[in-house]
Amino acid sequence: MEIKKVRGFQDIYGKEAKKYRYIVDTARNIFENYNFEEIILPYIEDISLFIRSVGEATDIVQKEMYTFEDKGGRKVALRPEGTASAVRAFIENKLYTKGSYHKLFYEGAMFRYERPQAGRYRQFHQIGAEIFGVETPLADAELIKMVKDLLDRLSINARLEINTLGDFESRKRYIQTLKEYLNKTKENLCDVCKTRIDTNPLRVLDCKVKACKQSIKDAPKLIDFLPEESLKRYQRLKEYLKELKIEFVENPRLVRGLDYYTDTVFEFVSDEIGAQGTIAAGGRYDNLVEQLGGPPTPALGFAAGIERLMILLKQTPPEKQLTVIIPMIQEFEPQALKLASLLRKKDLRTELLLKTGSLKSKMKTANKLGAKYVIFLHEKPELKDMETGEQEIFQTEEDLVDVLLKRTTQTS
Ligand code: ATP
Ligand code: MG
């Protein structure tokens, strides 16, 4: 019997793989221009890392983590997100001793046991960044601008939504009041939200069920509970965004699904991809480093979902022109192998036709491959320009390569 891929997992190939690579390369380029450094993090972590950071009561920890015991009896999880690992690495490698602040980015697969649908998979990929050690909202503005630059470069339209969650203390007071309100309207909430009232009431504000959205319309607002300091930094951030001409909407219901956030939270949302509209999200987590055993370190970060960016990415980058080499003898072709490796060394994209057959069928293949040039290897090498139809015979292969190089550098 044929073996199929596991539900919620995907093969990314062909044009989709090109999109994936283009998005990651573009992001890497932009992040490096912002002077972020890459960190390559493990896919498996101690389960308690996520319990202590993402939060015991969150959907991720409660229902979505892939957990198992390894052969040494360690309780581990496939990472559901990147921030926890980045913080763990920051502490474990004492990166805080290496400068006054740190800017890191990462990329790769994340795993969550969710209900698969368009734009939602059990293995998905994120590109994200973190800033450690900066308290001022200047960092929040810069991070948001960096995400905006990425979306602009990819020609993706998304609405920026921002909110502030304040500190843990005032949020606690707010949650108390919110619980009272939710209990009063309990019958109108979905079953999941009914249980959330006790376990994770903030998450009700984020529920996608219509009835829930309706019933929280008049819920108390977190912003009314926040201290002066939080409001001031929120004001600052908005001023920075205005200076940068980044449009935003304030969404007092934006709470995010992870426990570690404080103060600024933000999402970039697209209306073009239905319910799975959030393409990038992040915020501050000023307590997390200390909570995980590091020195008190204000920090913030974001992650973008690569699959969702792929859905929204309309154009793929122009591809390198292809030269196809067609050997004319059937049995032994050392000359063709040598020419092909010479062209590749010169950084030309080259396909040596590996299948034998009639000249006609070989030309058909060259056409299908989208060859810009074809080289026939007879006694003397011959170059054909597939666009103009022009054909030219050369004395030596070196002569042909010289001309080919000149032409390809002119046109690319
Ligand atoms: P959502 O509300 O869509 O579930 P989230 O709040 O769980 O998103 P985060 O944990 O903040 O998402 O992750 C950041 C980004 O990663 C999301 O905005 C989204 O683009 C992407 N993402 C999250 N979960 C998935 C998934 N299961 N499949 C594909 N992409 C995902
Ligand atoms: Mg989610």
PDB file of N, CA and C in Angstrom, residues 328-407:
ATOM      1  N   MET A 328      25.240  15.053 -29.096  1.00  0.00           N
ATOM      2  CA  MET A 328      24.738  14.467 -30.334  1.00  0.00           C
ATOM      3  C   MET A 328      25.104  13.001 -30.497  1.00  0.00           C
ATOM      4  N   ILE A 329      26.137  12.561 -29.775  1.00  0.00           N
ATOM      5  CA  ILE A 329      26.492  11.144 -29.834  1.00  0.00           C
ATOM      6  C   ILE A 329      25.748  10.459 -28.708  1.00  0.00           C
ATOM      7  N   GLN A 330      25.455   9.209 -28.859  1.00  0.00           N
ATOM      8  CA  GLN A 330      24.583   8.575 -27.892  1.00  0.00           C
ATOM      9  C   GLN A 330      25.302   7.880 -26.739  1.00  0.00           C
ATOM     10  N   GLU A 331      26.494   7.333 -26.997  1.00  0.00           N
ATOM     11  CA  GLU A 331      27.052   6.383 -26.054  1.00  0.00           C
ATOM     12  C   GLU A 331      27.930   6.990 -24.967  1.00  0.00           C
ATOM     13  N   PHE A 332      28.890   7.790 -25.365  1.00  0.00           N
ATOM     14  CA  PHE A 332      29.914   8.221 -24.419  1.00  0.00           C
ATOM     15  C   PHE A 332      30.079   9.723 -24.558  1.00  0.00           C
ATOM     16  N   GLU A 333      29.849  10.483 -23.490  1.00  0.00           N
ATOM     17  CA  GLU A 333      29.791  11.938 -23.633  1.00  0.00           C
ATOM     18  C   GLU A 333      30.673  12.704 -22.653  1.00  0.00           C
ATOM     19  N   PRO A 334      31.958  12.373 -22.530  1.00  0.00           N
ATOM     20  CA  PRO A 334      32.796  13.101 -21.567  1.00  0.00           C
ATOM     21  C   PRO A 334      32.869  14.594 -21.881  1.00  0.00           C
ATOM     22  N   GLN A 335      32.839  14.901 -23.179  1.00  0.00           N
ATOM     23  CA  GLN A 335      32.952  16.295 -23.609  1.00  0.00           C
ATOM     24  C   GLN A 335      31.754  17.105 -23.091  1.00  0.00           C
ATOM     25  N   ALA A 336      30.579  16.496 -23.162  1.00  0.00           N
ATOM     26  CA  ALA A 336      29.367  17.176 -22.689  1.00  0.00           C
ATOM     27  C   ALA A 336      29.422  17.410 -21.181  1.00  0.00           C
ATOM     28  N   LEU A 337      29.887  16.405 -20.456  1.00  0.00           N
ATOM     29  CA  LEU A 337      30.029  16.541 -19.002  1.00  0.00           C
ATOM     30  C   LEU A 337      30.971  17.685 -18.658  1.00  0.00           C
ATOM     31  N   LYS A 338      32.082  17.757 -19.405  1.00  0.00           N
ATOM     32  CA  LYS A 338      33.090  18.785 -19.115  1.00  0.00           C
ATOM     33  C   LYS A 338      32.553  20.180 -19.422  1.00  0.00           C
ATOM     34  N   LEU A 339      31.859  20.295 -20.558  1.00  0.00           N
ATOM     35  CA  LEU A 339      31.314  21.608 -20.928  1.00  0.00           C
ATOM     36  C   LEU A 339      30.268  22.049 -19.888  1.00  0.00           C
ATOM     37  N   ALA A 340      29.430  21.113 -19.489  1.00  0.00           N
ATOM     38  CA  ALA A 340      28.392  21.460 -18.514  1.00  0.00           C
ATOM     39  C   ALA A 340      29.028  21.960 -17.219  1.00  0.00           C
ATOM     40  N   SER A 341      30.078  21.281 -16.766  1.00  0.00           N
ATOM     41  CA  SER A 341      30.666  21.727 -15.498  1.00  0.00           C
ATOM     42  C   SER A 341      31.386  23.061 -15.655  1.00  0.00           C
ATOM     43  N   LEU A 342      31.922  23.311 -16.847  1.00  0.00           N
ATOM     44  CA  LEU A 342      32.547  24.624 -17.091  1.00  0.00           C
ATOM     45  C   LEU A 342      31.498  25.739 -16.991  1.00  0.00           C
ATOM     46  N   LEU A 343      30.341  25.518 -17.640  1.00  0.00           N
ATOM     47  CA  LEU A 343      29.289  26.556 -17.613  1.00  0.00           C
ATOM     48  C   LEU A 343      28.800  26.807 -16.190  1.00  0.00           C
ATOM     49  N   ARG A 344      28.657  25.726 -15.421  1.00  0.00           N
ATOM     50  CA  ARG A 344      28.178  25.880 -14.038  1.00  0.00           C
ATOM     51  C   ARG A 344      29.202  26.638 -13.196  1.00  0.00           C
ATOM     52  N   LYS A 345      30.471  26.378 -13.489  1.00  0.00           N
ATOM     53  CA  LYS A 345      31.530  27.092 -12.780  1.00  0.00           C
ATOM     54  C   LYS A 345      31.444  28.589 -13.070  1.00  0.00           C
ATOM     55  N   LYS A 346      31.017  28.907 -14.290  1.00  0.00           N
ATOM     56  CA  LYS A 346      30.862  30.319 -14.674  1.00  0.00           C
ATOM     57  C   LYS A 346      29.532  30.870 -14.153  1.00  0.00           C
ATOM     58  N   ASP A 347      28.861  30.127 -13.298  1.00  0.00           N
ATOM     59  CA  ASP A 347      27.624  30.566 -12.666  1.00  0.00           C
ATOM     60  C   ASP A 347      26.437  30.608 -13.639  1.00  0.00           C
ATOM     61  N   LEU A 348      26.503  29.802 -14.682  1.00  0.00           N
ATOM     62  CA  LEU A 348      25.362  29.725 -15.599  1.00  0.00           C
ATOM     63  C   LEU A 348      24.520  28.498 -15.241  1.00  0.00           C
ATOM     64  N   ARG A 349      23.210  28.688 -15.271  1.00  0.00           N
ATOM     65  CA  ARG A 349      22.300  27.584 -14.990  1.00  0.00           C
ATOM     66  C   ARG A 349      22.267  26.661 -16.193  1.00  0.00           C
ATOM     67  N   THR A 350      22.655  25.433 -16.006  1.00  0.00           N
ATOM     68  CA  THR A 350      22.884  24.540 -17.144  1.00  0.00           C
ATOM     69  C   THR A 350      22.257  23.171 -16.932  1.00  0.00           C
ATOM     70  N   GLU A 351      21.534  22.717 -17.928  1.00  0.00           N
ATOM     71  CA  GLU A 351      20.985  21.364 -17.893  1.00  0.00           C
ATOM     72  C   GLU A 351      21.668  20.559 -18.990  1.00  0.00           C
ATOM     73  N   LEU A 352      22.359  19.501 -18.598  1.00  0.00           N
ATOM     74  CA  LEU A 352      22.896  18.578 -19.593  1.00  0.00           C
ATOM     75  C   LEU A 352      21.827  17.529 -19.816  1.00  0.00           C
ATOM     76  N   LEU A 353      21.328  17.442 -21.029  1.00  0.00           N
ATOM     77  CA  LEU A 353      20.248  16.484 -21.286  1.00  0.00           C
ATOM     78  C   LEU A 353      20.746  15.065 -21.066  1.00  0.00           C
ATOM     79  N   LEU A 354      20.166  14.418 -20.109  1.00  0.00           N
ATOM     80  CA  LEU A 354      20.668  13.111 -19.685  1.00  0.00           C
ATOM     81  C   LEU A 354      19.998  11.958 -20.405  1.00  0.00           C
ATOM     82  N   LYS A 355      18.893  12.283 -21.081  1.00  0.00           N
ATOM     83  CA  LYS A 355      18.166  11.216 -21.787  1.00  0.00           C
ATOM     84  C   LYS A 355      18.578  11.175 -23.246  1.00  0.00           C
ATOM     85  N   THR A 356      18.694   9.989 -23.775  1.00  0.00           N
ATOM     86  CA  THR A 356      18.960   9.881 -25.206  1.00  0.00           C
ATOM     87  C   THR A 356      17.634   9.908 -25.954  1.00  0.00           C
ATOM     88  N   GLY A 357      17.724  10.006 -27.282  1.00  0.00           N
ATOM     89  CA  GLY A 357      16.499  10.049 -28.076  1.00  0.00           C
ATOM     90  C   GLY A 357      16.761  10.798 -29.359  1.00  0.00           C
ATOM     91  N   SER A 358      15.723  11.022 -30.139  1.00  0.00           N
ATOM     92  CA  SER A 358      15.897  11.728 -31.402  1.00  0.00           C
ATOM     93  C   SER A 358      16.156  13.198 -31.109  1.00  0.00           C
ATOM     94  N   LEU A 359      16.763  13.879 -32.095  1.00  0.00           N
ATOM     95  CA  LEU A 359      17.017  15.311 -31.933  1.00  0.00           C
ATOM     96  C   LEU A 359      15.706  16.037 -31.663  1.00  0.00           C
ATOM     97  N   LYS A 360      14.667  15.582 -32.343  1.00  0.00           N
ATOM     98  CA  LYS A 360      13.368  16.240 -32.203  1.00  0.00           C
ATOM     99  C   LYS A 360      12.863  16.153 -30.754  1.00  0.00           C
ATOM    100  N   SER A 361      12.978  14.967 -30.209  1.00  0.00           N
ATOM    101  CA  SER A 361      12.476  14.812 -28.839  1.00  0.00           C
ATOM    102  C   SER A 361      13.353  15.575 -27.844  1.00  0.00           C
ATOM    103  N   LYS A 362      14.663  15.664 -28.164  1.00  0.00           N
ATOM    104  CA  LYS A 362      15.544  16.434 -27.286  1.00  0.00           C
ATOM    105  C   LYS A 362      15.184  17.920 -27.326  1.00  0.00           C
ATOM    106  N   MET A 363      14.886  18.417 -28.533  1.00  0.00           N
ATOM    107  CA  MET A 363      14.501  19.830 -28.669  1.00  0.00           C
ATOM    108  C   MET A 363      13.199  20.116 -27.930  1.00  0.00           C
ATOM    109  N   LYS A 364      12.325  19.138 -27.981  1.00  0.00           N
ATOM    110  CA  LYS A 364      11.049  19.289 -27.286  1.00  0.00           C
ATOM    111  C   LYS A 364      11.292  19.440 -25.778  1.00  0.00           C
ATOM    112  N   THR A 365      12.188  18.611 -25.270  1.00  0.00           N
ATOM    113  CA  THR A 365      12.522  18.694 -23.841  1.00  0.00           C
ATOM    114  C   THR A 365      13.142  20.045 -23.514  1.00  0.00           C
ATOM    115  N   ALA A 366      14.071  20.492 -24.373  1.00  0.00           N
ATOM    116  CA  ALA A 366      14.729  21.788 -24.140  1.00  0.00           C
ATOM    117  C   ALA A 366      13.702  22.910 -24.068  1.00  0.00           C
ATOM    118  N   ASN A 367      12.708  22.828 -24.950  1.00  0.00           N
ATOM    119  CA  ASN A 367      11.624  23.807 -24.960  1.00  0.00           C
ATOM    120  C   ASN A 367      10.822  23.773 -23.678  1.00  0.00           C
ATOM    121  N   LYS A 368      10.496  22.581 -23.272  1.00  0.00           N
ATOM    122  CA  LYS A 368       9.711  22.372 -22.059  1.00  0.00           C
ATOM    123  C   LYS A 368      10.429  22.916 -20.834  1.00  0.00           C
ATOM    124  N   LEU A 369      11.735  22.753 -20.832  1.00  0.00           N
ATOM    125  CA  LEU A 369      12.537  23.232 -19.703  1.00  0.00           C
ATOM    126  C   LEU A 369      12.660  24.757 -19.686  1.00  0.00           C
ATOM    127  N   GLY A 370      12.230  25.371 -20.791  1.00  0.00           N
ATOM    128  CA  GLY A 370      12.318  26.828 -20.877  1.00  0.00           C
ATOM    129  C   GLY A 370      13.720  27.321 -21.159  1.00  0.00           C
ATOM    130  N   ALA A 371      14.451  26.573 -21.989  1.00  0.00           N
ATOM    131  CA  ALA A 371      15.835  26.960 -22.279  1.00  0.00           C
ATOM    132  C   ALA A 371      15.891  28.264 -23.060  1.00  0.00           C
ATOM    133  N   LYS A 372      16.814  29.115 -22.645  1.00  0.00           N
ATOM    134  CA  LYS A 372      17.041  30.342 -23.405  1.00  0.00           C
ATOM    135  C   LYS A 372      18.049  30.049 -24.522  1.00  0.00           C
ATOM    136  N   TYR A 373      19.021  29.220 -24.213  1.00  0.00           N
ATOM    137  CA  TYR A 373      20.017  28.796 -25.207  1.00  0.00           C
ATOM    138  C   TYR A 373      20.115  27.278 -25.250  1.00  0.00           C
ATOM    139  N   VAL A 374      20.412  26.776 -26.444  1.00  0.00           N
ATOM    140  CA  VAL A 374      20.714  25.355 -26.560  1.00  0.00           C
ATOM    141  C   VAL A 374      22.088  25.224 -27.215  1.00  0.00           C
ATOM    142  N   ILE A 375      22.889  24.352 -26.675  1.00  0.00           N
ATOM    143  CA  ILE A 375      24.193  24.079 -27.295  1.00  0.00           C
ATOM    144  C   ILE A 375      24.171  22.656 -27.861  1.00  0.00           C
ATOM    145  N   PHE A 376      24.413  22.549 -29.185  1.00  0.00           N
ATOM    146  CA  PHE A 376      24.520  21.223 -29.797  1.00  0.00           C
ATOM    147  C   PHE A 376      25.987  20.852 -29.859  1.00  0.00           C
ATOM    148  N   LEU A 377      26.295  19.637 -29.437  1.00  0.00           N
ATOM    149  CA  LEU A 377      27.691  19.204 -29.530  1.00  0.00           C
ATOM    150  C   LEU A 377      27.888  18.267 -30.709  1.00  0.00           C
ATOM    151  N   HIS A 378      28.136  18.880 -31.907  1.00  0.00           N
ATOM    152  CA  HIS A 378      28.591  18.070 -33.043  1.00  0.00           C
ATOM    153  C   HIS A 378      30.104  18.151 -33.053  1.00  0.00           C
ATOM    154  N   GLU A 379      30.669  17.877 -34.235  1.00  0.00           N
ATOM    155  CA  GLU A 379      32.111  18.087 -34.453  1.00  0.00           C
ATOM    156  C   GLU A 379      32.529  19.410 -33.847  1.00  0.00           C
ATOM    157  N   LYS A 380      31.791  20.447 -34.263  1.00  0.00           N
ATOM    158  CA  LYS A 380      32.031  21.791 -33.724  1.00  0.00           C
ATOM    159  C   LYS A 380      30.785  22.204 -32.939  1.00  0.00           C
ATOM    160  N   PRO A 381      31.010  22.928 -31.829  1.00  0.00           N
ATOM    161  CA  PRO A 381      29.850  23.294 -31.006  1.00  0.00           C
ATOM    162  C   PRO A 381      29.008  24.378 -31.667  1.00  0.00           C
ATOM    163  N   GLU A 382      27.690  24.269 -31.438  1.00  0.00           N
ATOM    164  CA  GLU A 382      26.772  25.213 -32.061  1.00  0.00           C
ATOM    165  C   GLU A 382      25.846  25.776 -30.999  1.00  0.00           C
ATOM    166  N   LEU A 383      25.660  27.102 -31.056  1.00  0.00           N
ATOM    167  CA  LEU A 383      24.807  27.775 -30.077  1.00  0.00           C
ATOM    168  C   LEU A 383      23.523  28.243 -30.731  1.00  0.00           C
ATOM    169  N   LYS A 384      22.402  27.900 -30.124  1.00  0.00           N
ATOM    170  CA  LYS A 384      21.125  28.380 -30.665  1.00  0.00           C
ATOM    171  C   LYS A 384      20.427  29.239 -29.629  1.00  0.00           C
ATOM    172  N   ASP A 385      20.026  30.436 -30.067  1.00  0.00           N
ATOM    173  CA  ASP A 385      19.227  31.304 -29.211  1.00  0.00           C
ATOM    174  C   ASP A 385      17.767  30.940 -29.433  1.00  0.00           C
ATOM    175  N   MET A 386      17.100  30.445 -28.427  1.00  0.00           N
ATOM    176  CA  MET A 386      15.754  29.905 -28.600  1.00  0.00           C
ATOM    177  C   MET A 386      14.708  30.998 -28.818  1.00  0.00           C
ATOM    178  N   GLU A 387      15.042  32.227 -28.420  1.00  0.00           N
ATOM    179  CA  GLU A 387      14.076  33.301 -28.636  1.00  0.00           C
ATOM    180  C   GLU A 387      14.118  33.819 -30.056  1.00  0.00           C
ATOM    181  N   THR A 388      15.353  34.088 -30.543  1.00  0.00           N
ATOM    182  CA  THR A 388      15.479  34.654 -31.883  1.00  0.00           C
ATOM    183  C   THR A 388      15.576  33.567 -32.955  1.00  0.00           C
ATOM    184  N   GLY A 389      15.916  32.348 -32.533  1.00  0.00           N
ATOM    185  CA  GLY A 389      16.090  31.264 -33.496  1.00  0.00           C
ATOM    186  C   GLY A 389      17.470  31.272 -34.144  1.00  0.00           C
ATOM    187  N   GLU A 390      18.281  32.286 -33.818  1.00  0.00           N
ATOM    188  CA  GLU A 390      19.621  32.422 -34.400  1.00  0.00           C
ATOM    189  C   GLU A 390      20.529  31.254 -34.035  1.00  0.00           C
ATOM    190  N   GLN A 391      21.296  30.763 -35.017  1.00  0.00           N
ATOM    191  CA  GLN A 391      22.212  29.655 -34.759  1.00  0.00           C
ATOM    192  C   GLN A 391      23.612  30.016 -35.200  1.00  0.00           C
ATOM    193  N   GLU A 392      24.605  29.610 -34.421  1.00  0.00           N
ATOM    194  CA  GLU A 392      25.976  30.022 -34.707  1.00  0.00           C
ATOM    195  C   GLU A 392      26.934  28.873 -34.377  1.00  0.00           C
ATOM    196  N   ILE A 393      27.849  28.569 -35.328  1.00  0.00           N
ATOM    197  CA  ILE A 393      28.817  27.497 -35.077  1.00  0.00           C
ATOM    198  C   ILE A 393      30.153  28.104 -34.670  1.00  0.00           C
ATOM    199  N   PHE A 394      30.811  27.520 -33.684  1.00  0.00           N
ATOM    200  CA  PHE A 394      32.095  28.045 -33.197  1.00  0.00           C
ATOM    201  C   PHE A 394      33.220  27.056 -33.476  1.00  0.00           C
ATOM    202  N   GLN A 395      34.438  27.616 -33.537  1.00  0.00           N
ATOM    203  CA  GLN A 395      35.610  26.756 -33.752  1.00  0.00           C
ATOM    204  C   GLN A 395      35.882  25.893 -32.535  1.00  0.00           C
ATOM    205  N   THR A 396      35.803  26.537 -31.369  1.00  0.00           N
ATOM    206  CA  THR A 396      36.100  25.796 -30.134  1.00  0.00           C
ATOM    207  C   THR A 396      35.007  26.055 -29.097  1.00  0.00           C
ATOM    208  N   GLU A 397      34.981  25.203 -28.106  1.00  0.00           N
ATOM    209  CA  GLU A 397      34.032  25.393 -27.022  1.00  0.00           C
ATOM    210  C   GLU A 397      34.336  26.673 -26.244  1.00  0.00           C
ATOM    211  N   GLU A 398      35.632  26.991 -26.108  1.00  0.00           N
ATOM    212  CA  GLU A 398      36.021  28.201 -25.382  1.00  0.00           C
ATOM    213  C   GLU A 398      35.410  29.443 -26.035  1.00  0.00           C
ATOM    214  N   ASP A 399      35.469  29.477 -27.368  1.00  0.00           N
ATOM    215  CA  ASP A 399      34.883  30.621 -28.089  1.00  0.00           C
ATOM    216  C   ASP A 399      33.398  30.724 -27.791  1.00  0.00           C
ATOM    217  N   LEU A 400      32.749  29.572 -27.831  1.00  0.00           N
ATOM    218  CA  LEU A 400      31.298  29.561 -27.589  1.00  0.00           C
ATOM    219  C   LEU A 400      30.984  30.070 -26.178  1.00  0.00           C
ATOM    220  N   VAL A 401      31.753  29.580 -25.203  1.00  0.00           N
ATOM    221  CA  VAL A 401      31.501  29.978 -23.815  1.00  0.00           C
ATOM    222  C   VAL A 401      31.698  31.483 -23.642  1.00  0.00           C
ATOM    223  N   ASP A 402      32.741  32.029 -24.291  1.00  0.00           N
ATOM    224  CA  ASP A 402      32.965  33.479 -24.210  1.00  0.00           C
ATOM    225  C   ASP A 402      31.748  34.262 -24.688  1.00  0.00           C
ATOM    226  N   VAL A 403      31.245  33.869 -25.844  1.00  0.00           N
ATOM    227  CA  VAL A 403      30.099  34.576 -26.421  1.00  0.00           C
ATOM    228  C   VAL A 403      28.857  34.404 -25.538  1.00  0.00           C
ATOM    229  N   LEU A 404      28.659  33.189 -25.078  1.00  0.00           N
ATOM    230  CA  LEU A 404      27.492  32.910 -24.224  1.00  0.00           C
ATOM    231  C   LEU A 404      27.536  33.760 -22.960  1.00  0.00           C
ATOM    232  N   LEU A 405      28.723  33.842 -22.374  1.00  0.00           N
ATOM    233  CA  LEU A 405      28.872  34.641 -21.146  1.00  0.00           C
ATOM    234  C   LEU A 405      28.547  36.104 -21.393  1.00  0.00           C
ATOM    235  N   LYS A 406      29.060  36.603 -22.522  1.00  0.00           N
ATOM    236  CA  LYS A 406      28.787  38.011 -22.872  1.00  0.00           C
ATOM    237  C   LYS A 406      27.287  38.236 -23.003  1.00  0.00           C
ATOM    238  N   ARG A 407      26.630  37.346 -23.696  1.00  0.00           N
ATOM    239  CA  ARG A 407      25.187  37.527 -23.938  1.00  0.00           C
ATOM    240  C   ARG A 407      24.394  37.429 -22.647  1.00  0.00           C
TER     241      ARG A 407
END
